[in-house]
């Protein structure tokens, strides 16, 4: 599925774990990793050394990717390196599209739970902007990255964006011979106690059942032998976190939707919360324009 994997790399704490995880995926897929360092043009980095004008961030980036390349050499992974200048998030997105990358692997880091934040908000912006699938990988010392993924959770709300993402993710799961857990959450918190809300609740549950059935059918068509259906009530982001823990989920995959550019929104903001809080890698797949 993936021939070219883009790995923006800045050598920050925990980045080594993400490098190793991306290497495992590259080994499995027989893919080439593109190591990329973006020298942030918003920072004043030009200086003079021995009479020559140099960009300190570019020089630092070259050192960082050289060190990462040594690790990839020991791991036996095919790779290329590049150092470019620009605004990090849009530069990464543009690079992935311009050079036909199939997957972008981005680190996340932060406190446990819903308060997890994304590194410098760059990862969050890449998830919002990218037309290429993005795998955000947590960099917590107490969290274990498992690959190949044996249990993949696919939340869905039945929307076109969710269906599009589901097709990509079940193909990924089939290639891994993973068990696919398909989840749809009936968010009935806004409903009152009158008859109309009761009817609406029943319709919501039926829609959730149909949404799950659509992804399960796609998975079975792709040759996935093990599927598990989950229809639950509650707050979607919280239910997703509960399912990750209770079902020993190794990765989550979901869709994003919205207009291209800074106006892109994440699927009901649930994807954003999941990327921020999940203790496992999260793959987000953008709906086509």
Short mmCIF file of N, CA, C and O in Angstrom, two decimals, residues 230-283:
data_model
loop_
_atom_site.label_atom_id
_atom_site.label_comp_id
_atom_site.label_asym_id
_atom_site.label_seq_id
_atom_site.Cartn_x
_atom_site.Cartn_y
_atom_site.Cartn_z
N UNK A 230 -19.43 -2.63 17.01
CA UNK A 230 -19.71 -1.95 18.27
C UNK A 230 -20.70 -0.81 18.00
O UNK A 230 -20.39 0.09 17.21
N UNK A 231 -21.85 -0.86 18.63
CA UNK A 231 -22.80 0.26 18.63
C UNK A 231 -22.92 0.71 20.07
O UNK A 231 -23.38 -0.06 20.93
N UNK A 232 -22.53 1.94 20.36
CA UNK A 232 -22.53 2.38 21.75
C UNK A 232 -23.13 3.77 21.87
O UNK A 232 -23.20 4.52 20.90
N UNK A 233 -23.55 4.09 23.09
CA UNK A 233 -24.08 5.41 23.40
C UNK A 233 -23.07 6.15 24.27
O UNK A 233 -22.41 5.54 25.12
N UNK A 234 -22.95 7.45 24.06
CA UNK A 234 -22.03 8.24 24.88
C UNK A 234 -21.40 9.36 24.09
O UNK A 234 -21.86 9.72 23.01
N UNK A 235 -20.33 9.89 24.62
CA UNK A 235 -19.56 10.92 23.94
C UNK A 235 -18.52 10.23 23.06
O UNK A 235 -17.70 9.46 23.56
N UNK A 236 -18.55 10.47 21.73
CA UNK A 236 -17.71 9.69 20.81
C UNK A 236 -16.24 9.58 21.20
O UNK A 236 -15.68 8.48 21.25
N UNK A 237 -15.58 10.70 21.50
CA UNK A 237 -14.15 10.65 21.80
C UNK A 237 -13.87 9.80 23.04
O UNK A 237 -12.90 9.04 23.08
N UNK A 238 -14.74 9.90 24.03
CA UNK A 238 -14.55 9.12 25.26
C UNK A 238 -14.79 7.63 25.02
O UNK A 238 -14.07 6.78 25.55
N UNK A 239 -15.81 7.32 24.22
CA UNK A 239 -16.09 5.92 23.91
C UNK A 239 -14.93 5.31 23.13
O UNK A 239 -14.54 4.16 23.36
N UNK A 240 -14.36 6.07 22.20
CA UNK A 240 -13.22 5.58 21.42
C UNK A 240 -12.06 5.22 22.36
O UNK A 240 -11.45 4.16 22.24
N UNK A 241 -11.77 6.10 23.31
CA UNK A 241 -10.68 5.84 24.27
C UNK A 241 -10.97 4.60 25.10
O UNK A 241 -10.08 3.79 25.37
N UNK A 242 -12.22 4.42 25.50
CA UNK A 242 -12.60 3.24 26.28
C UNK A 242 -12.41 1.96 25.46
O UNK A 242 -11.93 0.95 25.97
N UNK A 243 -12.78 2.01 24.19
CA UNK A 243 -12.65 0.82 23.33
C UNK A 243 -11.18 0.49 23.09
O UNK A 243 -10.81 -0.69 23.01
N UNK A 244 -10.34 1.52 22.96
CA UNK A 244 -8.90 1.27 22.79
C UNK A 244 -8.38 0.44 23.95
O UNK A 244 -7.65 -0.54 23.75
N UNK A 245 -8.77 0.80 25.15
CA UNK A 245 -8.28 0.10 26.34
C UNK A 245 -8.91 -1.28 26.48
O UNK A 245 -8.21 -2.27 26.74
N UNK A 246 -10.22 -1.37 26.29
CA UNK A 246 -10.90 -2.64 26.56
C UNK A 246 -10.65 -3.71 25.50
O UNK A 246 -10.71 -4.90 25.79
N UNK A 247 -10.34 -3.28 24.27
CA UNK A 247 -10.16 -4.25 23.18
C UNK A 247 -8.70 -4.40 22.75
O UNK A 247 -8.44 -4.99 21.71
N UNK A 248 -7.79 -3.85 23.52
CA UNK A 248 -6.36 -3.95 23.20
C UNK A 248 -6.09 -3.48 21.77
O UNK A 248 -5.44 -4.15 20.97
N UNK A 249 -6.61 -2.29 21.46
CA UNK A 249 -6.47 -1.72 20.12
C UNK A 249 -5.04 -1.22 19.93
O UNK A 249 -4.47 -0.56 20.79
N UNK A 250 -4.48 -1.52 18.76
CA UNK A 250 -3.10 -1.11 18.46
C UNK A 250 -3.04 0.15 17.59
O UNK A 250 -2.00 0.81 17.53
N UNK A 251 -4.14 0.45 16.88
CA UNK A 251 -4.18 1.64 16.04
C UNK A 251 -5.63 2.00 15.77
O UNK A 251 -6.51 1.13 15.75
N UNK A 252 -5.87 3.29 15.55
CA UNK A 252 -7.20 3.80 15.23
C UNK A 252 -7.12 4.46 13.86
O UNK A 252 -6.11 5.10 13.52
N UNK A 253 -8.18 4.32 13.07
CA UNK A 253 -8.22 4.99 11.78
C UNK A 253 -9.56 5.66 11.56
O UNK A 253 -10.60 5.08 11.85
N UNK A 254 -9.53 6.90 11.07
CA UNK A 254 -10.78 7.63 10.87
C UNK A 254 -10.63 8.70 9.80
O UNK A 254 -9.52 9.01 9.36
N UNK A 255 -11.77 9.28 9.40
CA UNK A 255 -11.77 10.23 8.31
C UNK A 255 -11.75 11.67 8.76
O UNK A 255 -12.09 12.01 9.90
N UNK A 256 -11.31 12.55 7.85
CA UNK A 256 -11.42 13.99 8.05
C UNK A 256 -12.19 14.56 6.87
O UNK A 256 -12.23 13.97 5.80
N UNK A 257 -12.79 15.69 7.10
CA UNK A 257 -13.59 16.30 6.04
C UNK A 257 -13.49 17.81 6.13
O UNK A 257 -13.06 18.35 7.14
N UNK A 258 -13.88 18.49 5.06
CA UNK A 258 -13.86 19.95 5.09
C UNK A 258 -13.22 20.51 3.84
O UNK A 258 -12.77 19.79 2.96
N UNK A 259 -13.20 21.82 3.76
CA UNK A 259 -12.57 22.48 2.62
C UNK A 259 -11.07 22.40 2.73
O UNK A 259 -10.52 22.34 3.83
N UNK A 260 -10.41 22.44 1.60
CA UNK A 260 -8.96 22.37 1.60
C UNK A 260 -8.39 23.65 2.21
O UNK A 260 -8.92 24.71 2.05
N UNK A 261 -7.27 23.52 2.88
CA UNK A 261 -6.61 24.68 3.47
C UNK A 261 -6.92 24.80 4.94
O UNK A 261 -7.32 23.84 5.59
N UNK A 262 -6.76 26.00 5.46
CA UNK A 262 -6.90 26.18 6.91
C UNK A 262 -8.34 25.99 7.37
O UNK A 262 -8.60 25.86 8.56
N UNK A 263 -9.29 25.96 6.42
CA UNK A 263 -10.68 25.78 6.80
C UNK A 263 -11.05 24.30 6.96
O UNK A 263 -12.17 24.00 7.35
N UNK A 264 -10.11 23.39 6.62
CA UNK A 264 -10.46 21.97 6.78
C UNK A 264 -10.81 21.70 8.24
O UNK A 264 -10.13 22.11 9.15
N UNK A 265 -11.91 21.01 8.44
CA UNK A 265 -12.30 20.63 9.79
C UNK A 265 -12.18 19.13 9.93
O UNK A 265 -12.24 18.39 8.94
N UNK A 266 -11.98 18.67 11.14
CA UNK A 266 -11.90 17.25 11.38
C UNK A 266 -13.29 16.71 11.63
O UNK A 266 -14.17 17.41 12.11
N UNK A 267 -13.48 15.47 11.31
CA UNK A 267 -14.79 14.83 11.33
C UNK A 267 -15.47 15.04 12.69
O UNK A 267 -15.21 14.34 13.64
N UNK A 268 -16.35 16.05 12.72
CA UNK A 268 -17.08 16.33 13.94
C UNK A 268 -16.19 16.65 15.13
O UNK A 268 -16.65 16.56 16.26
N UNK A 269 -14.95 17.02 14.89
CA UNK A 269 -13.94 17.30 15.91
C UNK A 269 -13.56 16.05 16.70
O UNK A 269 -12.68 16.09 17.55
N UNK A 270 -14.21 14.94 16.42
CA UNK A 270 -13.90 13.69 17.12
C UNK A 270 -12.50 13.22 16.75
O UNK A 270 -11.73 12.77 17.58
N UNK A 271 -12.15 13.36 15.46
CA UNK A 271 -10.82 12.94 15.02
C UNK A 271 -9.74 13.75 15.71
O UNK A 271 -8.72 13.22 16.14
N UNK A 272 -9.98 15.05 15.83
CA UNK A 272 -9.00 15.92 16.48
C UNK A 272 -8.79 15.49 17.93
O UNK A 272 -7.65 15.38 18.40
N UNK A 273 -9.87 15.24 18.64
CA UNK A 273 -9.76 14.82 20.04
C UNK A 273 -9.08 13.47 20.15
O UNK A 273 -8.30 13.22 21.07
N UNK A 274 -9.35 12.59 19.20
CA UNK A 274 -8.75 11.26 19.23
C UNK A 274 -7.25 11.33 18.98
O UNK A 274 -6.45 10.69 19.67
N UNK A 275 -6.84 12.13 17.99
CA UNK A 275 -5.42 12.30 17.70
C UNK A 275 -4.70 12.85 18.92
O UNK A 275 -3.59 12.44 19.26
N UNK A 276 -5.36 13.78 19.62
CA UNK A 276 -4.73 14.41 20.77
C UNK A 276 -4.63 13.48 21.97
O UNK A 276 -3.72 13.60 22.78
N UNK A 277 -5.56 12.56 22.11
CA UNK A 277 -5.67 11.83 23.37
C UNK A 277 -5.37 10.35 23.29
O UNK A 277 -5.11 9.71 24.31
N UNK A 278 -5.40 9.76 22.10
CA UNK A 278 -5.24 8.31 21.99
C UNK A 278 -3.83 7.86 22.37
O UNK A 278 -2.85 8.48 21.94
N UNK A 279 -3.71 6.78 23.13
CA UNK A 279 -2.39 6.25 23.51
C UNK A 279 -1.80 5.33 22.44
O UNK A 279 -0.81 4.67 22.70
N UNK A 280 -2.43 5.28 21.28
CA UNK A 280 -1.96 4.44 20.18
C UNK A 280 -1.92 5.29 18.91
O UNK A 280 -2.51 6.36 18.85
N UNK A 281 -1.20 4.84 17.87
CA UNK A 281 -1.18 5.59 16.61
C UNK A 281 -2.59 5.78 16.04
O UNK A 281 -3.43 4.89 16.15
N UNK A 282 -2.79 6.94 15.42
CA UNK A 282 -4.07 7.25 14.80
C UNK A 282 -3.83 7.64 13.34
O UNK A 282 -3.05 8.57 13.07
N UNK A 283 -4.49 6.94 12.41
CA UNK A 283 -4.38 7.30 11.01
C UNK A 283 -5.61 8.09 10.61
O UNK A 283 -6.73 7.64 10.78
#
